[in-house]
mmCIF file with all atom_site columns, C-alpha atoms in Angstrom:
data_model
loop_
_atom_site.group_PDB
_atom_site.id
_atom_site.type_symbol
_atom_site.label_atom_id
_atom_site.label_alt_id
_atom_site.label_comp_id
_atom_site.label_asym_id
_atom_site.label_entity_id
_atom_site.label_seq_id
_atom_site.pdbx_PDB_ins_code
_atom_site.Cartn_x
_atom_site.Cartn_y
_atom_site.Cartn_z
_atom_site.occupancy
_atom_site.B_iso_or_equiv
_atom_site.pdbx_formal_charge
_atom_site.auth_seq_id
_atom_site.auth_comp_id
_atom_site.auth_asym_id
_atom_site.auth_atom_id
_atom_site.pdbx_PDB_model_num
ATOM 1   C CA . UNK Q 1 1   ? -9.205  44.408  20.370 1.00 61.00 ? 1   UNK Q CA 1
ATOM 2   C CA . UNK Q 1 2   ? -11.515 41.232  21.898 1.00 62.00 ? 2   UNK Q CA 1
ATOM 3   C CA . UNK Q 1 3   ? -12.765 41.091  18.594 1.00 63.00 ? 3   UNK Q CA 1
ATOM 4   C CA . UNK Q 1 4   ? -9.169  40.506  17.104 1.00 62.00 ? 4   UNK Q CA 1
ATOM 5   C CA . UNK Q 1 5   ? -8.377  37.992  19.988 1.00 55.00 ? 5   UNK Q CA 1
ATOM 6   C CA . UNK Q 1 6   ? -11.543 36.194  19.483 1.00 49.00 ? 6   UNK Q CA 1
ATOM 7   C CA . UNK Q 1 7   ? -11.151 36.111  15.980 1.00 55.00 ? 7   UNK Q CA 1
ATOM 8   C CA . UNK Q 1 8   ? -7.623  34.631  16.197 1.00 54.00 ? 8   UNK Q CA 1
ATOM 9   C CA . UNK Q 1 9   ? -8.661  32.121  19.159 1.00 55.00 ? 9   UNK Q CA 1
ATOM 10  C CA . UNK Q 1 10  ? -11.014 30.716  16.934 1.00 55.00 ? 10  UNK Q CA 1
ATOM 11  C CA . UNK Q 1 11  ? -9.268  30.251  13.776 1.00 53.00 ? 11  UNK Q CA 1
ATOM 12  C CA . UNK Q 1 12  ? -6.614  28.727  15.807 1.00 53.00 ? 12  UNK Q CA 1
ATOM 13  C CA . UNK Q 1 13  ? -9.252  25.938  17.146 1.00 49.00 ? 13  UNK Q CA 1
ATOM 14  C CA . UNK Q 1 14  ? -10.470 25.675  14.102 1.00 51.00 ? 14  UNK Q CA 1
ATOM 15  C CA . UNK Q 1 15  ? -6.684  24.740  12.387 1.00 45.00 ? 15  UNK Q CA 1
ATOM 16  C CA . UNK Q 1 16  ? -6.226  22.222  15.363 1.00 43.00 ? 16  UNK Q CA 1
ATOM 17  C CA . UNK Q 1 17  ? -9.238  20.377  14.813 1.00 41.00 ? 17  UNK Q CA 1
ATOM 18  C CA . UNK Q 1 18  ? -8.669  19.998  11.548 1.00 42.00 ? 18  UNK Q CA 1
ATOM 19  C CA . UNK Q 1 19  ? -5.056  18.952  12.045 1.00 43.00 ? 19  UNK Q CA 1
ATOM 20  C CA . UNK Q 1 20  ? -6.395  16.627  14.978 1.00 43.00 ? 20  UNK Q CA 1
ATOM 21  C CA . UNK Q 1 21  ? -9.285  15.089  12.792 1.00 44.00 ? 21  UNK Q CA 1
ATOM 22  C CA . UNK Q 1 22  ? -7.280  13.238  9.722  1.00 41.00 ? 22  UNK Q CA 1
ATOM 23  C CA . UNK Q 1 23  ? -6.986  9.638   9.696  1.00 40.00 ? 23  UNK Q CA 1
ATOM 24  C CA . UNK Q 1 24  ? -3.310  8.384   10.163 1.00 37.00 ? 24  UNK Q CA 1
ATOM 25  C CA . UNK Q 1 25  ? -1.320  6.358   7.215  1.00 35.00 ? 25  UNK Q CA 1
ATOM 26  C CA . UNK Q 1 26  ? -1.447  3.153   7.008  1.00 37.00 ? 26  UNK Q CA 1
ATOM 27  C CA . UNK Q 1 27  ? 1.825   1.296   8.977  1.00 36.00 ? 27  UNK Q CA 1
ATOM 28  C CA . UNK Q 1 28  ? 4.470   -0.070  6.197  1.00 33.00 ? 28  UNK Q CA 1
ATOM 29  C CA . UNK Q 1 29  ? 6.703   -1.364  8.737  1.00 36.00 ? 29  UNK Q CA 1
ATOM 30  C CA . UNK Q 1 30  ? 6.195   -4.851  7.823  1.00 37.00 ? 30  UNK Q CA 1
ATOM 31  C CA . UNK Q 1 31  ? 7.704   -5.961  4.542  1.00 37.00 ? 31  UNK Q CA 1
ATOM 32  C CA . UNK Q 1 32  ? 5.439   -7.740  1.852  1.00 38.00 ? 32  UNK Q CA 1
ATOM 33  C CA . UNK Q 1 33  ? 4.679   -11.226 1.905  1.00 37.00 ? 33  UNK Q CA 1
ATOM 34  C CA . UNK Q 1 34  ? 2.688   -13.026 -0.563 1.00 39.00 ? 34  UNK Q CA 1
ATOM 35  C CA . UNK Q 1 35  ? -0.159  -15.105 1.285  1.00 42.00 ? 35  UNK Q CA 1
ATOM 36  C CA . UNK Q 1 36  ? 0.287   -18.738 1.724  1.00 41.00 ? 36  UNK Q CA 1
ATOM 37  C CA . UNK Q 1 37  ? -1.899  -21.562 1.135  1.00 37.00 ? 37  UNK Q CA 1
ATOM 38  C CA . UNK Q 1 38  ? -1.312  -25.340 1.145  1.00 35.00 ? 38  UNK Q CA 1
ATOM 39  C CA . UNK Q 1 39  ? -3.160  -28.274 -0.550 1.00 33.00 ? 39  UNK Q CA 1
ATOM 40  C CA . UNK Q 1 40  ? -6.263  -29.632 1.741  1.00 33.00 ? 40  UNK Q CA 1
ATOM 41  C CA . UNK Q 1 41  ? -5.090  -32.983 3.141  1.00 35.00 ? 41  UNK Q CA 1
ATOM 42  C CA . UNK Q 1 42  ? -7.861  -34.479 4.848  1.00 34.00 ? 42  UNK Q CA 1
ATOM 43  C CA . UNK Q 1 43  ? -11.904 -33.973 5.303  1.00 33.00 ? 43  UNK Q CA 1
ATOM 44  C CA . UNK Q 1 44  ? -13.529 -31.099 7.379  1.00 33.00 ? 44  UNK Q CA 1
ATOM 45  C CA . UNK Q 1 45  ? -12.576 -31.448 11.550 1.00 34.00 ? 45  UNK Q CA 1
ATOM 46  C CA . UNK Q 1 46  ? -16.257 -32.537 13.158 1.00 33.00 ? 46  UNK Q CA 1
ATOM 47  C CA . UNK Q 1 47  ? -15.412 -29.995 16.133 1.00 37.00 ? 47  UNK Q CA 1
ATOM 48  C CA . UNK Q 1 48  ? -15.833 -27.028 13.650 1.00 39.00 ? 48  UNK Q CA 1
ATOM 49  C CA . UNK Q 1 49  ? -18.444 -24.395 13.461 1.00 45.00 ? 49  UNK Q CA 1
ATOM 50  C CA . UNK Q 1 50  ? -19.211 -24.610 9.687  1.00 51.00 ? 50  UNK Q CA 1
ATOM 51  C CA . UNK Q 1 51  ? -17.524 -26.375 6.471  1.00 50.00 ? 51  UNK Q CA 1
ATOM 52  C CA . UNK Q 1 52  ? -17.186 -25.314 2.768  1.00 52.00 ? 52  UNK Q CA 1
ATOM 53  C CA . UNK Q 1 53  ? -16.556 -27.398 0.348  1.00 62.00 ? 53  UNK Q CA 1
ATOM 54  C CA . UNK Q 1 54  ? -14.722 -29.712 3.080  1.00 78.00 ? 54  UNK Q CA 1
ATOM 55  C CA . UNK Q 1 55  ? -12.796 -26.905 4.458  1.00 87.00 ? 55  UNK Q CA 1
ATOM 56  C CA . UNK Q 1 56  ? -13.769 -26.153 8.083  1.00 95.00 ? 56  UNK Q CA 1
ATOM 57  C CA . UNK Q 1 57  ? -14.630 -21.971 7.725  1.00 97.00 ? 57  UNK Q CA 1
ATOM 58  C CA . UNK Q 1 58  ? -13.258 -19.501 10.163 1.00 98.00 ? 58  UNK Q CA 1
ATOM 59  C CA . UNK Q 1 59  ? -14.044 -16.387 10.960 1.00 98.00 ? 59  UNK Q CA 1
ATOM 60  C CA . UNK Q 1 60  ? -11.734 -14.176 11.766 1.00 98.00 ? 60  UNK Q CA 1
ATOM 61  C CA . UNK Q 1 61  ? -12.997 -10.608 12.360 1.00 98.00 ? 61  UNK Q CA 1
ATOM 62  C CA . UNK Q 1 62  ? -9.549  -7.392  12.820 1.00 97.00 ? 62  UNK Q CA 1
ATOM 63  C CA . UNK Q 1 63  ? -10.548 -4.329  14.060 1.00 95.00 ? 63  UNK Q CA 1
ATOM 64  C CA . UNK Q 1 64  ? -8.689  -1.602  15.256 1.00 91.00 ? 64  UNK Q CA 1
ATOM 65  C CA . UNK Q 1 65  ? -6.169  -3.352  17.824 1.00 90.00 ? 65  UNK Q CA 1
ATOM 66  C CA . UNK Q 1 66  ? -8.185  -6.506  18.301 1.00 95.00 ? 66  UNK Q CA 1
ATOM 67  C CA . UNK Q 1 67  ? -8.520  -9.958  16.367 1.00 97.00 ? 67  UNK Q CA 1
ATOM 68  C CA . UNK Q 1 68  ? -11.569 -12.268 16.759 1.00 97.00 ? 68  UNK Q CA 1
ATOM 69  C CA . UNK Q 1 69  ? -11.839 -15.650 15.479 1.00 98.00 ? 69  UNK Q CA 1
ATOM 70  C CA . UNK Q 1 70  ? -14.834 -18.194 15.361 1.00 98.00 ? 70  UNK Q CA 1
ATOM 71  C CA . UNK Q 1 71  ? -12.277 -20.718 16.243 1.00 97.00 ? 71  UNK Q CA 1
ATOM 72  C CA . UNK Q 1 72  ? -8.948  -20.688 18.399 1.00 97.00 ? 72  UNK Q CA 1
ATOM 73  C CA . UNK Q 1 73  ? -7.917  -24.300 18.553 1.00 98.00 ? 73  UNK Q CA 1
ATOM 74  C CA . UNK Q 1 74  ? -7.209  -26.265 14.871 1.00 98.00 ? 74  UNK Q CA 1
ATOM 75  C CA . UNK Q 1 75  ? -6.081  -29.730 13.906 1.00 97.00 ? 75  UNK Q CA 1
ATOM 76  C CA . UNK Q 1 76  ? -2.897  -30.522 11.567 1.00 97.00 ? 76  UNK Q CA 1
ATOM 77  C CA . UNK Q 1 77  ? -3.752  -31.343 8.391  1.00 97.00 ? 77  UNK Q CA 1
ATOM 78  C CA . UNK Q 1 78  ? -7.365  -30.580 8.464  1.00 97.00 ? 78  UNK Q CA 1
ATOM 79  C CA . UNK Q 1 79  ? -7.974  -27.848 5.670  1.00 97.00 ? 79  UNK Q CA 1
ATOM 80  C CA . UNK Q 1 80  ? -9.847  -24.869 6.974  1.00 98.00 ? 80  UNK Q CA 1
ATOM 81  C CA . UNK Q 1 81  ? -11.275 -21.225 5.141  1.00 98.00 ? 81  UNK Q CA 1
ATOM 82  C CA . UNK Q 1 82  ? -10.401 -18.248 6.859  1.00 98.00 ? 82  UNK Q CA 1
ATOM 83  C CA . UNK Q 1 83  ? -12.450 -15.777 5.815  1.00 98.00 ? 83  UNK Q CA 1
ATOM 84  C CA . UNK Q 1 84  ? -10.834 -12.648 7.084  1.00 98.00 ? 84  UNK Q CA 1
ATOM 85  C CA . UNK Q 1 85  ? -12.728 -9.088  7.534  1.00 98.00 ? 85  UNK Q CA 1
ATOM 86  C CA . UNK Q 1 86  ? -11.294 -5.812  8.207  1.00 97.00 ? 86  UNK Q CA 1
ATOM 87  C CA . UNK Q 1 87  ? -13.803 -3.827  10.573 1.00 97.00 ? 87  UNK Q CA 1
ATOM 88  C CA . UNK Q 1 88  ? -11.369 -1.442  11.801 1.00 95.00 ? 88  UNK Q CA 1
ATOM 89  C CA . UNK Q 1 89  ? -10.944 2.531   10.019 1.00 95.00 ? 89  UNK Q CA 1
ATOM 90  C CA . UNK Q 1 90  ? -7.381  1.030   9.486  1.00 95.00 ? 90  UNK Q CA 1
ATOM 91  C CA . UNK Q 1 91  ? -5.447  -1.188  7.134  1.00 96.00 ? 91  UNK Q CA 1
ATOM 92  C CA . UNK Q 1 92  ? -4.284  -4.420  8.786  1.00 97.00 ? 92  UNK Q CA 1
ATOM 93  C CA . UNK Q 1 93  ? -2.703  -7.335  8.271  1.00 97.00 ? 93  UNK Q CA 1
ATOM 94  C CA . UNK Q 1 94  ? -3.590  -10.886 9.152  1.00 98.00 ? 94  UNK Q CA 1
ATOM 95  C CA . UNK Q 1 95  ? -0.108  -13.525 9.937  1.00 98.00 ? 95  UNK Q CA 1
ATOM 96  C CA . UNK Q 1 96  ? -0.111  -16.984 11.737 1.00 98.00 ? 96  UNK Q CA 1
ATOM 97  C CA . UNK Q 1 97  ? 3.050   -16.738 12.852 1.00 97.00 ? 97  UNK Q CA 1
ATOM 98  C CA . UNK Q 1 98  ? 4.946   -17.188 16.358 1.00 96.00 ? 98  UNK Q CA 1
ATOM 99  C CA . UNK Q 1 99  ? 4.649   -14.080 18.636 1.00 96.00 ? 99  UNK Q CA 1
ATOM 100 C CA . UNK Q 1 100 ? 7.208   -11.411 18.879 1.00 95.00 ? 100 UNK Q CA 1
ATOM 101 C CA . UNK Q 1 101 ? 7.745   -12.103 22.223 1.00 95.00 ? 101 UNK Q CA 1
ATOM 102 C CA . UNK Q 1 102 ? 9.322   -15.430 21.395 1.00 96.00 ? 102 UNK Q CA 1
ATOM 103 C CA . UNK Q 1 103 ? 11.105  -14.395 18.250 1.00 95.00 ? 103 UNK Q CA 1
ATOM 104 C CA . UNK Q 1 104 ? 12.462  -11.054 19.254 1.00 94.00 ? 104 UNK Q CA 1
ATOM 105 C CA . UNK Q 1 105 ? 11.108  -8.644  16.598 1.00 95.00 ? 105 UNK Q CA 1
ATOM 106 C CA . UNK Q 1 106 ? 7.892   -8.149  14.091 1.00 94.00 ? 106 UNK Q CA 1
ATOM 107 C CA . UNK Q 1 107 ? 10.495  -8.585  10.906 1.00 95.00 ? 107 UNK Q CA 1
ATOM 108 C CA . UNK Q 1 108 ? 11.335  -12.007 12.290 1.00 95.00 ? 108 UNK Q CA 1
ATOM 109 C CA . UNK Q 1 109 ? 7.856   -12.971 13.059 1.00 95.00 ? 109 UNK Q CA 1
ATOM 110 C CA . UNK Q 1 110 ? 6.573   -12.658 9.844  1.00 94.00 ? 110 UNK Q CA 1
ATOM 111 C CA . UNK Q 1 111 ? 9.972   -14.543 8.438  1.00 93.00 ? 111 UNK Q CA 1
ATOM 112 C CA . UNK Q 1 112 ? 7.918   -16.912 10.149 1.00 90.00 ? 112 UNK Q CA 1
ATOM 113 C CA . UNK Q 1 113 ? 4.723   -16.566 9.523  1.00 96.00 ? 113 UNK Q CA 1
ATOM 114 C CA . UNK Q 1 114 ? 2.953   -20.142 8.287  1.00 97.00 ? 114 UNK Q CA 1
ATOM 115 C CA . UNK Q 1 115 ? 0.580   -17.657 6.674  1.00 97.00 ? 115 UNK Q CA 1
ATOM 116 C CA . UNK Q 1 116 ? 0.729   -13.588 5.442  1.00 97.00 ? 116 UNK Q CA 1
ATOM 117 C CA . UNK Q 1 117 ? -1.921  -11.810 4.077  1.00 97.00 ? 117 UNK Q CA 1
ATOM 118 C CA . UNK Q 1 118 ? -0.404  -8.029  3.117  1.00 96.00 ? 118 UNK Q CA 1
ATOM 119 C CA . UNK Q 1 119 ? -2.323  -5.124  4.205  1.00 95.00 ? 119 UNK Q CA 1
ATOM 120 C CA . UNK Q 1 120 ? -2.758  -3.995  0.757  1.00 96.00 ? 120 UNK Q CA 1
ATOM 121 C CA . UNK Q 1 121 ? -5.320  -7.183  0.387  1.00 97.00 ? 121 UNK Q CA 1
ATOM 122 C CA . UNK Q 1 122 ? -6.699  -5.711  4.321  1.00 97.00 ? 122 UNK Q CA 1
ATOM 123 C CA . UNK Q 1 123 ? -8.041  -2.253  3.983  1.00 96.00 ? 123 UNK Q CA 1
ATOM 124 C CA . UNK Q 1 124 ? -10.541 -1.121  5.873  1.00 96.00 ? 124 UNK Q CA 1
ATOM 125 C CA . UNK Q 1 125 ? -13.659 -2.803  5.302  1.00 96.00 ? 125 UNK Q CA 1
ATOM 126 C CA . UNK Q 1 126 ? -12.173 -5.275  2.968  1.00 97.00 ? 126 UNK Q CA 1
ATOM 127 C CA . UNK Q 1 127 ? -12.772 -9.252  3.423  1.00 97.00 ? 127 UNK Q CA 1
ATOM 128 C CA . UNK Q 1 128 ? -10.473 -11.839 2.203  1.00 97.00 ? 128 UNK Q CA 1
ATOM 129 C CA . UNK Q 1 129 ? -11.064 -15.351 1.695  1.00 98.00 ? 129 UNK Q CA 1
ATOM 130 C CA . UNK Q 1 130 ? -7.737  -17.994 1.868  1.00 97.00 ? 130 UNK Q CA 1
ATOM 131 C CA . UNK Q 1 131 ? -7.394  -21.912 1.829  1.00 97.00 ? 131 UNK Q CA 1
ATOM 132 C CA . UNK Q 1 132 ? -4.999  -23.087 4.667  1.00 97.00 ? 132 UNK Q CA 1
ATOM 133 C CA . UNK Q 1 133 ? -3.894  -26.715 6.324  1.00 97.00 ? 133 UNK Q CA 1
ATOM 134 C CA . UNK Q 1 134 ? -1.768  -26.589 8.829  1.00 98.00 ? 134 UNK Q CA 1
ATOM 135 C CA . UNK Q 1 135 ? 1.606   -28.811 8.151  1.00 97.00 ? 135 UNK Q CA 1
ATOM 136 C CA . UNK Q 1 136 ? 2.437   -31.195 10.930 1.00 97.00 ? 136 UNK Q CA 1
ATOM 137 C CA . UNK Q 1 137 ? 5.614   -29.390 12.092 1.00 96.00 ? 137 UNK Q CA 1
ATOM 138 C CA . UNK Q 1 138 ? 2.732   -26.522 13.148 1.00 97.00 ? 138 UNK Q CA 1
ATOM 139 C CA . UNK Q 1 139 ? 1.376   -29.127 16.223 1.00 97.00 ? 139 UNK Q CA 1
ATOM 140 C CA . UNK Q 1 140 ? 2.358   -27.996 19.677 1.00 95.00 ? 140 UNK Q CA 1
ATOM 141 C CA . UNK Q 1 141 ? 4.025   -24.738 18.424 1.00 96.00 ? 141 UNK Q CA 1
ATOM 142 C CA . UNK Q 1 142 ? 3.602   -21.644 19.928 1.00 96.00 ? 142 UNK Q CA 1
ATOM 143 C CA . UNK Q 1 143 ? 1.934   -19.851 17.380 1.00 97.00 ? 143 UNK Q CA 1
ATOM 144 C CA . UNK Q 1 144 ? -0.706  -16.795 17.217 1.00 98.00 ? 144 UNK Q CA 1
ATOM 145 C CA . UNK Q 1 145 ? -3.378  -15.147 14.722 1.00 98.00 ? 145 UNK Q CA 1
ATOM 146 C CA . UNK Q 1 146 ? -1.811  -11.503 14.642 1.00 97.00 ? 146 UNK Q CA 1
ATOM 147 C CA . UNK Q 1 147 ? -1.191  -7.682  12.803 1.00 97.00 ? 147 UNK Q CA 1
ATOM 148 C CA . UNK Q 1 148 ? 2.049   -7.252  12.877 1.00 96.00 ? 148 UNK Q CA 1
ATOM 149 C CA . UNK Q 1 149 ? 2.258   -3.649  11.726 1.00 95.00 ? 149 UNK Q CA 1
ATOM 150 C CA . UNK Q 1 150 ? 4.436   -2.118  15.169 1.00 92.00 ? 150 UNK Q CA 1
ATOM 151 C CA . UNK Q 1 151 ? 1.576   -0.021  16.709 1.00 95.00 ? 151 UNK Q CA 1
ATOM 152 C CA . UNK Q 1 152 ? -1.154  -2.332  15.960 1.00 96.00 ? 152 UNK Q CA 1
ATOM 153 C CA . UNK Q 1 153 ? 0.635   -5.287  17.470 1.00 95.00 ? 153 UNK Q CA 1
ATOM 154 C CA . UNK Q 1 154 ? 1.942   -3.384  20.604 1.00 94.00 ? 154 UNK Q CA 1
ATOM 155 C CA . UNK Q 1 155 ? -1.877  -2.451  21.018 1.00 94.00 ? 155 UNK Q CA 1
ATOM 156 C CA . UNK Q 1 156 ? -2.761  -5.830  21.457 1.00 94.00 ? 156 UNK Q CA 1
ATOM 157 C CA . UNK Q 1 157 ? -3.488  -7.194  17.888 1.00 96.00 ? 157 UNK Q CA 1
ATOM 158 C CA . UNK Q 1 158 ? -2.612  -11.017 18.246 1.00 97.00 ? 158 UNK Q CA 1
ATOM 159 C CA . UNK Q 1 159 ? -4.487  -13.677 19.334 1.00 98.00 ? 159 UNK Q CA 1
ATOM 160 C CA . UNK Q 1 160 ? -2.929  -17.009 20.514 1.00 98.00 ? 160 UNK Q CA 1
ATOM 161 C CA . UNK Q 1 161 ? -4.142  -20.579 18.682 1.00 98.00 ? 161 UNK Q CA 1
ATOM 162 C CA . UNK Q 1 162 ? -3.230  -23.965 19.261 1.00 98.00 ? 162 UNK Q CA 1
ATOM 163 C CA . UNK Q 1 163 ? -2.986  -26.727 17.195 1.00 98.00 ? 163 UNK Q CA 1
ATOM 164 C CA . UNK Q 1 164 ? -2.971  -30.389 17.877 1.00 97.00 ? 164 UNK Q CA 1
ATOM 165 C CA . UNK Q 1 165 ? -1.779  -33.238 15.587 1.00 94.00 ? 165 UNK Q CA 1
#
């Protein structure tokens, strides 16, 4: 009878580690937005880290609920690269856009979103490069590098950036 018990004690670990050990979907809570890029307007910033091709380059590293960037603070109409890796296990996505707290919900802060880049183009361990100048409407705003898929975001997956004219 300990035998049985044993027997049926361990299978049943054995089913809830497996159960416990798969990775979770990928979030689609965030509709699909094609990712934005605008004409360069002017030469490289000289307060940048590095410059391509008179783009300024920036980092910007997600992982699982945090954001990184080589750079925080960016100039209108100064064209910069973002070169954008996924380190996390998870699929992310990468928006400039104003912060949820401002605009009420995720939906409306990607409506507006200067910049989207899906999480189909953002799975794990995938690195994206896009061309982006900020538009003079962008200086002053309240604006922040973020993943706006619901549990990522509430996690802490947005950074705040400013931008100066």
């Amino acid at each position: 009878m300990k035998r049985i018990a044993l027997f049926v004690f361990m299978v049943s670990m054995m089913v809830l580690v497996t159960a416990c050990g798969g990775s979770a979907p990928a979030a689609t809570e965030v509709p699909v937005q094609p990712a934005a890029t605008e004409v360069p307007a002017q030469p490289a910033a000289t307060e940048a880290p590095a410059s391509s091709g008179g783009a300024t380059t920036v980092t910007i590293t997600l992982a699982d609920n945090t954001i990184e960037s080589s750079l925080t603070t960016f100039q209108v109409g100064v064209p910069y690269t973002f070169v954008i890796t996924n380190a996390g296990r998870h699929a992310h996505n990468f928006n400039i856009s104003t912060p949820v707290s401002v605009v009420g919900s995720l939906q409306d802060a990607l409506k507006t979103a200067l910049l989207a880049v899906d999480q189909d183009q953002l799975g794990a361990g995938a690195s994206v490069t896009v061309e982006y100048t900020f538009p003079a409407s962008a200086a002053g705003a309240n604006l922040e590098f973020s993943c706006l898929i619901r549990r990522h975001y509430d996690d802490g997956m947005w950074l705040p950036i400013t931008i100066t004219s």
